[in-house]
mmCIF file of C-alpha atoms in Angstrom:
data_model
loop_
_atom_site.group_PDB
_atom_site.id
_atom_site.type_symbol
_atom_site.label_atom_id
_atom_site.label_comp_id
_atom_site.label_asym_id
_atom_site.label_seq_id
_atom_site.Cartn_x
_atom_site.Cartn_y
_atom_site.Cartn_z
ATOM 1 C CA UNK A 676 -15.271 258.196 5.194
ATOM 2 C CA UNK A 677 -13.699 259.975 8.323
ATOM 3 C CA UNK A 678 -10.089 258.744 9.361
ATOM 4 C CA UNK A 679 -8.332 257.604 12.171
ATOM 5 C CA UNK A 680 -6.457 259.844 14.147
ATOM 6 C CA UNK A 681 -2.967 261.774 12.790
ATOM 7 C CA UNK A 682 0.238 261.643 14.154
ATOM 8 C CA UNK A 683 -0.158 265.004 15.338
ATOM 9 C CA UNK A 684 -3.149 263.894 18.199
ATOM 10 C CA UNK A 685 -0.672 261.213 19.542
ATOM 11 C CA UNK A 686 2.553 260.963 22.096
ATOM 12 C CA UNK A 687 4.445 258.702 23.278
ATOM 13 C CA UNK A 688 2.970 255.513 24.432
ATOM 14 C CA UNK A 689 5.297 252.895 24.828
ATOM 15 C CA UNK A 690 9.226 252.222 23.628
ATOM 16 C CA UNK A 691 11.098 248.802 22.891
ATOM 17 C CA UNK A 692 14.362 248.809 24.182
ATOM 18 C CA UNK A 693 17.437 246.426 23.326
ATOM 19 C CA UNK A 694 20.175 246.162 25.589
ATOM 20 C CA UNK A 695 19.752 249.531 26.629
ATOM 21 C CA UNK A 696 19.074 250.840 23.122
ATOM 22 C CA UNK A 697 15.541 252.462 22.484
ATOM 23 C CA UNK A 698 15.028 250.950 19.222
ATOM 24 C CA UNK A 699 11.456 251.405 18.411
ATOM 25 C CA UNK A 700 8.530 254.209 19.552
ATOM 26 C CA UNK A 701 5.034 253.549 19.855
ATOM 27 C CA UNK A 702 2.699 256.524 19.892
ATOM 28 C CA UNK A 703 -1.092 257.009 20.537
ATOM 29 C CA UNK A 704 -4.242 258.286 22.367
ATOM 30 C CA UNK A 705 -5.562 256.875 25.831
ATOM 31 C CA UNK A 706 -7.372 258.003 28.138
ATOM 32 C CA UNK A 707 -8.218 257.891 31.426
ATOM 33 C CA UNK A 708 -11.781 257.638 33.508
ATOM 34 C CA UNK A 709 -12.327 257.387 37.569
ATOM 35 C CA UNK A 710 -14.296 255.755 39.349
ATOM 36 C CA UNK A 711 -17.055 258.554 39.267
ATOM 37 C CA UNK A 712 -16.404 258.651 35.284
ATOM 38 C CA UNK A 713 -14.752 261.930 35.079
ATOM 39 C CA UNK A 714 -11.485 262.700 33.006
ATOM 40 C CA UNK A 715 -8.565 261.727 35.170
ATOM 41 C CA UNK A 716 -6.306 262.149 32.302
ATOM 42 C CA UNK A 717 -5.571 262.579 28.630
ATOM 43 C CA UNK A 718 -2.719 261.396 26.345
ATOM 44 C CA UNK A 719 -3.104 262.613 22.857
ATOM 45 C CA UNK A 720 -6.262 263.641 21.846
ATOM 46 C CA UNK A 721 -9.121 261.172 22.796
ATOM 47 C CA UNK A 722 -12.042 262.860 20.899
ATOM 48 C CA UNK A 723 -10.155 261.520 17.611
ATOM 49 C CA UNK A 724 -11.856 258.735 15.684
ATOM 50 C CA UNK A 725 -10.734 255.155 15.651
ATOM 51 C CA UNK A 726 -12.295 251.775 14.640
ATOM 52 C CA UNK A 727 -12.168 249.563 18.481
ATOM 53 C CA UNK A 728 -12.440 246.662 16.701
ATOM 54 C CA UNK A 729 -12.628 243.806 18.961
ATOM 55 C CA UNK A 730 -12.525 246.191 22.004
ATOM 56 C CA UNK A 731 -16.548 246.709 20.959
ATOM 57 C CA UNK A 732 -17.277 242.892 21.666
ATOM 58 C CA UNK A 733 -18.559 243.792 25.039
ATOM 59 C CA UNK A 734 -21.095 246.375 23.250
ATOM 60 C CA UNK A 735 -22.168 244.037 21.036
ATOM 61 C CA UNK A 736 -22.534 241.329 23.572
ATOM 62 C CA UNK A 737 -24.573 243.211 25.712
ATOM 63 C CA UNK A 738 -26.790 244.396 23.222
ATOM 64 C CA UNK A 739 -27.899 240.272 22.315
ATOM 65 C CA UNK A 740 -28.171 240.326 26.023
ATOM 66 C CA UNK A 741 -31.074 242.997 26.227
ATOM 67 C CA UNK A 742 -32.590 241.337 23.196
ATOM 68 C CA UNK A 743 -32.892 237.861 25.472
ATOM 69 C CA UNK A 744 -29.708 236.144 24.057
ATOM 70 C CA UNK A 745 -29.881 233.150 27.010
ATOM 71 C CA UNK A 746 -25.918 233.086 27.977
ATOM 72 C CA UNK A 747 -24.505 232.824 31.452
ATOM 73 C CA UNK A 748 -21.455 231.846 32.434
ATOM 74 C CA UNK A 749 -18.835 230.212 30.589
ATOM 75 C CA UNK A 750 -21.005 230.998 27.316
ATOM 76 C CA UNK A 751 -21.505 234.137 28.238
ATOM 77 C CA UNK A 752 -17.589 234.849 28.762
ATOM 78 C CA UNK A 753 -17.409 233.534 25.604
ATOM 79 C CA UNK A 754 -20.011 235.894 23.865
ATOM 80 C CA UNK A 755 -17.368 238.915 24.004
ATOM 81 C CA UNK A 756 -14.191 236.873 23.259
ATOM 82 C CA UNK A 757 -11.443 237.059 20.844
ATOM 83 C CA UNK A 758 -10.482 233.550 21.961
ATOM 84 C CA UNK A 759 -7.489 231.258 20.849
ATOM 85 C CA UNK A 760 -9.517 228.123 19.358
ATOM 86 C CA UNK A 761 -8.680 225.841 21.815
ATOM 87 C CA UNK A 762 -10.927 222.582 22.117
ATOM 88 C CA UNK A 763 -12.594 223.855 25.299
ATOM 89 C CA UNK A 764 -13.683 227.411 23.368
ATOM 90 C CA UNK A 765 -14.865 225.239 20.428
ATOM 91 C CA UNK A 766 -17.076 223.296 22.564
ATOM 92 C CA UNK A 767 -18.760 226.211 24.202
ATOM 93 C CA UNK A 768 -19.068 227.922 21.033
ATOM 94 C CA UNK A 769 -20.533 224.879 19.900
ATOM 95 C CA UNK A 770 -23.327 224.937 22.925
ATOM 96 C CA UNK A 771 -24.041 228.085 21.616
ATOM 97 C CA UNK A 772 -25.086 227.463 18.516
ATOM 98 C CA UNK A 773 -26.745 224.141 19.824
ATOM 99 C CA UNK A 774 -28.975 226.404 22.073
ATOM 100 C CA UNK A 775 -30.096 228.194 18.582
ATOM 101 C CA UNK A 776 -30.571 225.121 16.885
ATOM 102 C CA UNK A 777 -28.204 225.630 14.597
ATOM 103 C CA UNK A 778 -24.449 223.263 13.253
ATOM 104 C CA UNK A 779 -20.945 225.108 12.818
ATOM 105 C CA UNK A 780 -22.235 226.159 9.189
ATOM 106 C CA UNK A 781 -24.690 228.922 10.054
ATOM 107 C CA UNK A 782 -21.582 231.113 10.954
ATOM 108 C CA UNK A 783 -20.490 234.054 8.885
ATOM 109 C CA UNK A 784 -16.595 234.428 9.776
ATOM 110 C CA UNK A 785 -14.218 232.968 8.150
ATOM 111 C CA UNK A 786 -12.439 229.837 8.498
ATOM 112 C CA UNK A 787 -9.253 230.015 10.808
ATOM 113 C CA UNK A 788 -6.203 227.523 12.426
ATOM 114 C CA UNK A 789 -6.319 227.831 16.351
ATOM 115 C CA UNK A 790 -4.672 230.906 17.365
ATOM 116 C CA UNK A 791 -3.186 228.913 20.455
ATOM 117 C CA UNK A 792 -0.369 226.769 19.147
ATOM 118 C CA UNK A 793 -0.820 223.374 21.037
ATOM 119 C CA UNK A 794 -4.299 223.049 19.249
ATOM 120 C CA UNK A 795 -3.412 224.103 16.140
ATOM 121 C CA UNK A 796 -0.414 221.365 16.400
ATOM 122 C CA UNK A 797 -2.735 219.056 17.233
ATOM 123 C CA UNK A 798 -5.504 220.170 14.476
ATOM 124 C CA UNK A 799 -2.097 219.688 11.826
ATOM 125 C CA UNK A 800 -1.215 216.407 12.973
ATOM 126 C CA UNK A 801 -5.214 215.269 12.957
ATOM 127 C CA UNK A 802 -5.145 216.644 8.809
ATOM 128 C CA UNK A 803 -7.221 218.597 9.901
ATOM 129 C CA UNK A 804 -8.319 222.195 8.473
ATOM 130 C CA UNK A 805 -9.110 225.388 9.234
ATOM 131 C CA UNK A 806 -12.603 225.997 10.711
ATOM 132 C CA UNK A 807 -14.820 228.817 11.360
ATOM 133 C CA UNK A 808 -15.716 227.428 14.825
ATOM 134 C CA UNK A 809 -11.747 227.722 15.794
ATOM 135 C CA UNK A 810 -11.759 231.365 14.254
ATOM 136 C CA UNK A 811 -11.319 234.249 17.479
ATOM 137 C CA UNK A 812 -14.625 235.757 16.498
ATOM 138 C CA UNK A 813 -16.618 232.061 16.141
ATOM 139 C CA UNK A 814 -18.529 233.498 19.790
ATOM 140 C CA UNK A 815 -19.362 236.408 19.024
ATOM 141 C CA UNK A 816 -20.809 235.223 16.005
ATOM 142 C CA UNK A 817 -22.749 232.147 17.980
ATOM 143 C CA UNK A 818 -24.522 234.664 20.092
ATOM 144 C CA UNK A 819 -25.485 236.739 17.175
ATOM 145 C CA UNK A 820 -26.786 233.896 15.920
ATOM 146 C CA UNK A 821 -28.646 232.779 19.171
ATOM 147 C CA UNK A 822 -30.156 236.668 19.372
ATOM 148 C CA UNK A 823 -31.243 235.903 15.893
ATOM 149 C CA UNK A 824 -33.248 232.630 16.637
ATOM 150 C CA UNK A 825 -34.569 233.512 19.639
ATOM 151 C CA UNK A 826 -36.328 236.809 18.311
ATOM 152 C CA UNK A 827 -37.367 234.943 15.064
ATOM 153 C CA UNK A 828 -35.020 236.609 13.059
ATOM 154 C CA UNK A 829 -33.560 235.516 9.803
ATOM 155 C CA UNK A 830 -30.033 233.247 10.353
ATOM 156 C CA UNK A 831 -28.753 233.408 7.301
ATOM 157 C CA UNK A 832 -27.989 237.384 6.671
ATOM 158 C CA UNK A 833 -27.443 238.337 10.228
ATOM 159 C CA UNK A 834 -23.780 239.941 9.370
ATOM 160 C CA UNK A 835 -25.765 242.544 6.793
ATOM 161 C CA UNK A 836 -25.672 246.255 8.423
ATOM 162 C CA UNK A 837 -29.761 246.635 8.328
ATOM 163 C CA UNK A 838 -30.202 243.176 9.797
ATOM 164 C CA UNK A 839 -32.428 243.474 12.975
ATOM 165 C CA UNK A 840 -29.469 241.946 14.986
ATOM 166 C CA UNK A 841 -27.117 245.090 13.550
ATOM 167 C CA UNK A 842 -29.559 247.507 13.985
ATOM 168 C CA UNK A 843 -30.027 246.628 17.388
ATOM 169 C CA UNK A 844 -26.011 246.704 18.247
ATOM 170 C CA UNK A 845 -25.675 249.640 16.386
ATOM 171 C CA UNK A 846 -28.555 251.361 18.884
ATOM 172 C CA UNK A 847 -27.124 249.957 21.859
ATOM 173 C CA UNK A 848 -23.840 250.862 20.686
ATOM 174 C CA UNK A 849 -24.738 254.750 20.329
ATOM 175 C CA UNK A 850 -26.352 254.689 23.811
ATOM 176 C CA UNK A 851 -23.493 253.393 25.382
ATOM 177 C CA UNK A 852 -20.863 255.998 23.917
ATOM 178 C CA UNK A 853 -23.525 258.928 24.111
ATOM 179 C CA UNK A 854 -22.498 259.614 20.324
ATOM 180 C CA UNK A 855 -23.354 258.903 17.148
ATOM 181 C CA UNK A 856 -21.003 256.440 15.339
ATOM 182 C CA UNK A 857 -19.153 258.521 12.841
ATOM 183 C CA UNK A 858 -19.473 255.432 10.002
ATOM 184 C CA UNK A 859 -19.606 252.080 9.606
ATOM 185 C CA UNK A 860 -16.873 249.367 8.265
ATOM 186 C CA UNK A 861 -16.475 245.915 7.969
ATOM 187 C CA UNK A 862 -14.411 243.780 10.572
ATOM 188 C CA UNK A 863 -12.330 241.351 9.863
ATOM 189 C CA UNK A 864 -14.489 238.663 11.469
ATOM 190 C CA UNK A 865 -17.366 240.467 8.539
ATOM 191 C CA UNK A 866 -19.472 241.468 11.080
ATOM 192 C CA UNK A 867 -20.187 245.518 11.035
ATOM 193 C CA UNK A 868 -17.689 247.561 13.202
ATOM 194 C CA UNK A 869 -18.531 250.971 14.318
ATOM 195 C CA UNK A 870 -16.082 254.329 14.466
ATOM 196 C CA UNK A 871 -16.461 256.262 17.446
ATOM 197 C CA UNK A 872 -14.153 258.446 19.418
ATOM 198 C CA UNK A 873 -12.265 257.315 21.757
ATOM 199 C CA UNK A 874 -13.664 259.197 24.776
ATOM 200 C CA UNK A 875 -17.035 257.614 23.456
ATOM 201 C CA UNK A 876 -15.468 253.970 23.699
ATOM 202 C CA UNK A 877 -13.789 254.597 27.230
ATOM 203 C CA UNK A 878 -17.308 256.117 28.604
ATOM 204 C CA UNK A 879 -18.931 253.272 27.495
ATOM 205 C CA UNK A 880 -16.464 250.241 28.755
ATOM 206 C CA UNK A 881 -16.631 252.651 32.122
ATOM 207 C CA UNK A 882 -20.404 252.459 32.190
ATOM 208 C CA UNK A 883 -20.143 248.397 31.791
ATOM 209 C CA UNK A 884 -17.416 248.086 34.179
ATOM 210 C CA UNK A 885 -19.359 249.801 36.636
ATOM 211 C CA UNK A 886 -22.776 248.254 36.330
ATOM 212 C CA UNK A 887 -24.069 245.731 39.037
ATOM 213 C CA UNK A 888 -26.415 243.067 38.710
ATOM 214 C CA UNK A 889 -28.667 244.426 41.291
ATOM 215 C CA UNK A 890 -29.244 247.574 39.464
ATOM 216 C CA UNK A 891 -32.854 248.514 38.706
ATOM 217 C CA UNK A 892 -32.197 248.672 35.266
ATOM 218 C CA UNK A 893 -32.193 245.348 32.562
ATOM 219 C CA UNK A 894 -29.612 246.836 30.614
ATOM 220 C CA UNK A 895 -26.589 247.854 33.667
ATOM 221 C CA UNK A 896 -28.154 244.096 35.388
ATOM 222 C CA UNK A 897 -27.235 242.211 31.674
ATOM 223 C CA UNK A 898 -23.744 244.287 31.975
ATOM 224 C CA UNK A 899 -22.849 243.326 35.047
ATOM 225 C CA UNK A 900 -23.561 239.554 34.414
ATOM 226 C CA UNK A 901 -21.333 239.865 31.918
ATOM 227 C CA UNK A 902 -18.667 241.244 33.611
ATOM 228 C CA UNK A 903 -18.621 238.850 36.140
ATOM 229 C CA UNK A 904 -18.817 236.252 33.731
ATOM 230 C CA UNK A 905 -15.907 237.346 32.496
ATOM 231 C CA UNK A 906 -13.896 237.832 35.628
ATOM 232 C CA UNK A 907 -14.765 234.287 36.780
ATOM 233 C CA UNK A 908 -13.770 232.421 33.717
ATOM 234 C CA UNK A 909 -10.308 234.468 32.809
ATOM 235 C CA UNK A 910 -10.121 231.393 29.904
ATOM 236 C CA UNK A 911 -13.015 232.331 27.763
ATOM 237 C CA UNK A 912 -11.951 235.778 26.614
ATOM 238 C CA UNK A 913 -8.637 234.986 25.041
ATOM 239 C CA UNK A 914 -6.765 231.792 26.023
ATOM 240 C CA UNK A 915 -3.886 230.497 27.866
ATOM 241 C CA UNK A 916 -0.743 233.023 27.949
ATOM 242 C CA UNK A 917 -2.760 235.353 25.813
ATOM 243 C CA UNK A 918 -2.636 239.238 27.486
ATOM 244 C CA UNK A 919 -6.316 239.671 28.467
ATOM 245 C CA UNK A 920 -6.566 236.426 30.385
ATOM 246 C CA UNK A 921 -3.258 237.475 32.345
ATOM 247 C CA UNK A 922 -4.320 240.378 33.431
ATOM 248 C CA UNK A 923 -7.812 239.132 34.477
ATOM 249 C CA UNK A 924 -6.594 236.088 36.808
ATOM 250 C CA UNK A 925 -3.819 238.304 37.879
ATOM 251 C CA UNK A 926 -5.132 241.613 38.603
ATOM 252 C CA UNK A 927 -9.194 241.307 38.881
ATOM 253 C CA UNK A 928 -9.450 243.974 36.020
ATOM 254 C CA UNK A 929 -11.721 243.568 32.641
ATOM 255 C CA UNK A 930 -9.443 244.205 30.033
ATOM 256 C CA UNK A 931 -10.673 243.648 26.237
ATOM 257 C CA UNK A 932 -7.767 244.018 23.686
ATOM 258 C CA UNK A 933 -8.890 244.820 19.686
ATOM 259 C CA UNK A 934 -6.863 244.392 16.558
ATOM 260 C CA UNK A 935 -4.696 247.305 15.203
ATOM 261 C CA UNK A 936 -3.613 248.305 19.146
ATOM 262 C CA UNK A 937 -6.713 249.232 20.880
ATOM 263 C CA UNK A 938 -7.305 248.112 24.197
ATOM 264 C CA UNK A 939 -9.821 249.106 26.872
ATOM 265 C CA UNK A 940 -9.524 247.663 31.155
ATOM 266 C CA UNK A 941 -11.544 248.586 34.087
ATOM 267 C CA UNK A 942 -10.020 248.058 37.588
ATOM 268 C CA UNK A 943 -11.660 246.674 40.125
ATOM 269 C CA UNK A 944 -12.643 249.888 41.934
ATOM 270 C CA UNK A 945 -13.992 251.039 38.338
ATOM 271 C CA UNK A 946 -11.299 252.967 37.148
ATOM 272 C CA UNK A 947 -11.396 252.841 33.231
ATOM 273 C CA UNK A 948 -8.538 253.263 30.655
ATOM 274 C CA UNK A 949 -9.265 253.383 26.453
ATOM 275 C CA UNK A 950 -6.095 253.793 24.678
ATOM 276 C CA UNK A 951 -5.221 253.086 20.743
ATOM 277 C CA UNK A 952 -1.816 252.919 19.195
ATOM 278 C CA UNK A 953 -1.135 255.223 15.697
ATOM 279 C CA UNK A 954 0.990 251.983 14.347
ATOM 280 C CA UNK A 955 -1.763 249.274 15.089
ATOM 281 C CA UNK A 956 1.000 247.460 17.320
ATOM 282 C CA UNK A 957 -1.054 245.973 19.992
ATOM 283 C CA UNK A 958 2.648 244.237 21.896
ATOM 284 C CA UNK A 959 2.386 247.162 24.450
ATOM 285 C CA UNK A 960 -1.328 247.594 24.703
ATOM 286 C CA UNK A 961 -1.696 245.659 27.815
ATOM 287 C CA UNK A 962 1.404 247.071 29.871
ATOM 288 C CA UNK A 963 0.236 250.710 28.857
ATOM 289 C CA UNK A 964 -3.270 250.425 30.601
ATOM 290 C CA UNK A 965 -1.761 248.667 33.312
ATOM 291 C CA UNK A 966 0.531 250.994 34.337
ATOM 292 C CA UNK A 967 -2.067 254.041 33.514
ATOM 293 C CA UNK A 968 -4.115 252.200 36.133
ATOM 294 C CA UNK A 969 -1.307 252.011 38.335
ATOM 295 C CA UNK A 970 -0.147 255.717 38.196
ATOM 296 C CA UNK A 971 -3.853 256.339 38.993
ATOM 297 C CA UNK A 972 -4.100 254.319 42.477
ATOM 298 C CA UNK A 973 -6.280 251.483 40.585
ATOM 299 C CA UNK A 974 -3.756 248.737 41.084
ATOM 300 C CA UNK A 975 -0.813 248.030 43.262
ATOM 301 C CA UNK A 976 2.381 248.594 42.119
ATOM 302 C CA UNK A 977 3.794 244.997 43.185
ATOM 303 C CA UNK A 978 0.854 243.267 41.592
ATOM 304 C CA UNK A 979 1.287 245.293 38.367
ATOM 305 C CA UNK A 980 5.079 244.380 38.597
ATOM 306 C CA UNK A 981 4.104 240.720 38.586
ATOM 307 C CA UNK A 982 1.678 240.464 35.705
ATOM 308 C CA UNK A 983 3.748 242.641 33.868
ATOM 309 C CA UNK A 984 6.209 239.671 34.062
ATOM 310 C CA UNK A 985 3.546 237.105 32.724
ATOM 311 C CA UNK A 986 3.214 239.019 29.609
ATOM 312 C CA UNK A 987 5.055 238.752 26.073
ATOM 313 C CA UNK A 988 7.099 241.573 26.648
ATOM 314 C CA UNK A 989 10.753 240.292 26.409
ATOM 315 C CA UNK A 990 13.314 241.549 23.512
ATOM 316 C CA UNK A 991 15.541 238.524 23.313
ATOM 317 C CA UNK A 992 19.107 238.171 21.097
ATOM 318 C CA UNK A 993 20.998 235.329 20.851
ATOM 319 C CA UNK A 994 18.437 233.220 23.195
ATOM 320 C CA UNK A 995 18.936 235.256 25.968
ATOM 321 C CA UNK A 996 16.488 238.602 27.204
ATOM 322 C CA UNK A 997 18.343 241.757 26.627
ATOM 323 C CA UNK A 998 15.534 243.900 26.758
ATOM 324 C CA UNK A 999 11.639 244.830 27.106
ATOM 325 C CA UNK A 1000 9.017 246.525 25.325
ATOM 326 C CA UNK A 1001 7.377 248.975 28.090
ATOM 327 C CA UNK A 1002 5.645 251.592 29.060
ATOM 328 C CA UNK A 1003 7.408 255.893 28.143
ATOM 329 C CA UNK A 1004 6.278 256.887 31.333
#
């Protein structure tokens, strides 16, 4: 099976710095897409393989959507989510599988605590255990699920690589990054995830990003739902104080973070950014594309400044912050 990218294709990302001590590097690949979807710049080599992991949720999404998966709104938001398993994601993702017909048991991830600590506090102190509804993935696995029903599909295998639901991502998938997906692994969700380069992931977050519900074509009017959807309930992607939701109230963008440091964000004006760290560290993910968007005219400086204080990105000693993970450039 191909592998991810060397140490040799990355640079310099991101640094963490203790009271004035660099003490950790973060390297990687990102690049850089305009408005118009041409290169506005490389770091590292972008045409190197990586897994997006959650960063594909949008992909995957939209591809239920062309197949008539019935989501607006807060569902809809939720479709693409790695959320935090608060109450009011449960009981969305629970609509979801309601509209299929189908109880919490008909999904194929893995039982998880709430990622956000209030609920899972409140799940401990209940006895309660882990569930699959509460796991990050629970909605994208709902809408599978829903895509499934609706097209009198089978429910029970839909996770399996030549299931009709997986067959159809995978399609929409390659059409979206104009390449062939260079192989195929298992998430940790269980649902397939696809490798692809990361040029191929930017170009096709940039294509979604830029698509408009008035567009004379199903498949740019489904992505453009969904990116509203997204942008009008900042909640249903991630969760209070998580990264993505942040920088979505704050800042207007569509940002989807993935396990093992991947991250992809379109600015308002359509400027796109795909980046992946070497180390899988996703702490600086979010402040990287934020100031890539930044140096590029996509967002102002003072409103970067401000999210970028919203986000996890204090080094503390001794109770007190003495320094910051940011951006090496």
């Amino acid at each position: 099976m191909p592998q991810t990218f060397a140490a040799a294709d990355a640079v310099e990302l991101a640094v963490v710095e203790r009271s004035g001590f660099v003490e950790s590097r973060h390297a990687g690949i990102a690049i850089v897409l305009g408005a118009d979807g041409t290169v506005s710049e490389k770091l590292g080599d972008p045409t190197a393989l990586i897994l997006p992991r959650s960063s594909l949720k949008p992909l995957q999404a939209l591809a239920c959507l062309s197949a008539g998966a019935p989501l607006e709104g807060e569902r809809l938001g939720l479709s693409t989510a790695s959320h935090s398993g608060t109450d009011r994601h449960a009981a969305v993702v629970r609509d979801i599988l309601a509209a299929a017909e189908l109880g919490e048991g008909a999904l194929g991830c893995p039982a998880a605590w709430p990622g956000d600590a209030a609920a899972r506090d409140e799940l401990v102190r209940e006895l309660g255990q882990p569930q699959r509804i509460r796991m990050n993935c629970s909605g994208k696995h709902a809408t599978m699920l829903l895509t499934s029903v609706v097209n009198g599909w089978s429910a029970e295998d839909y996770l399996a690589p030549e299931h009709p639901v997986q067959l159809l991502i995978r399609e929409t998938v390659e059409r979206l990054i104009g390449e062939k997906v260079a192989a195929t692994a298992v998430d940790g969700c269980g649902a397939p995830v696809y490798a692809m380069t990361l040029f191929g992931l930017a170009r096709a977050i940039h294509r979604i990003g830029n698509s408009s519900t008035s567009s004379p074509f199903a498949l740019h009017r489904s992505a453009g739902a969904l990116v509203e959807a997204v942008r009008a309930n900042p909640w249903t992607i991630a969760g209070p104080g998580r990264p993505d939701t942040i920088a979505i109230e704050s800042l207007g963008v569509f940002a989807k973070g993935g396990a093992e440091g991947v991250m992809v964000m379109v600015a308002p004006n359509g400027t796109t950014v795909a980046l992946k760290m070497l180390d899988g560290s996703g702490r600086a993910a979010t402040a990287v594309a934020l100031r890539l968007l930044e140096r590029h005219g996509a967002l102002d400086s003072s409103d970067v400044a401000a999210t970028m204080s919203r986000l996890p990105l204090a080094v503390t000693g001794g109770g007190q912050d003495v320094g910051a993970i940011r951006p090496a450039f």
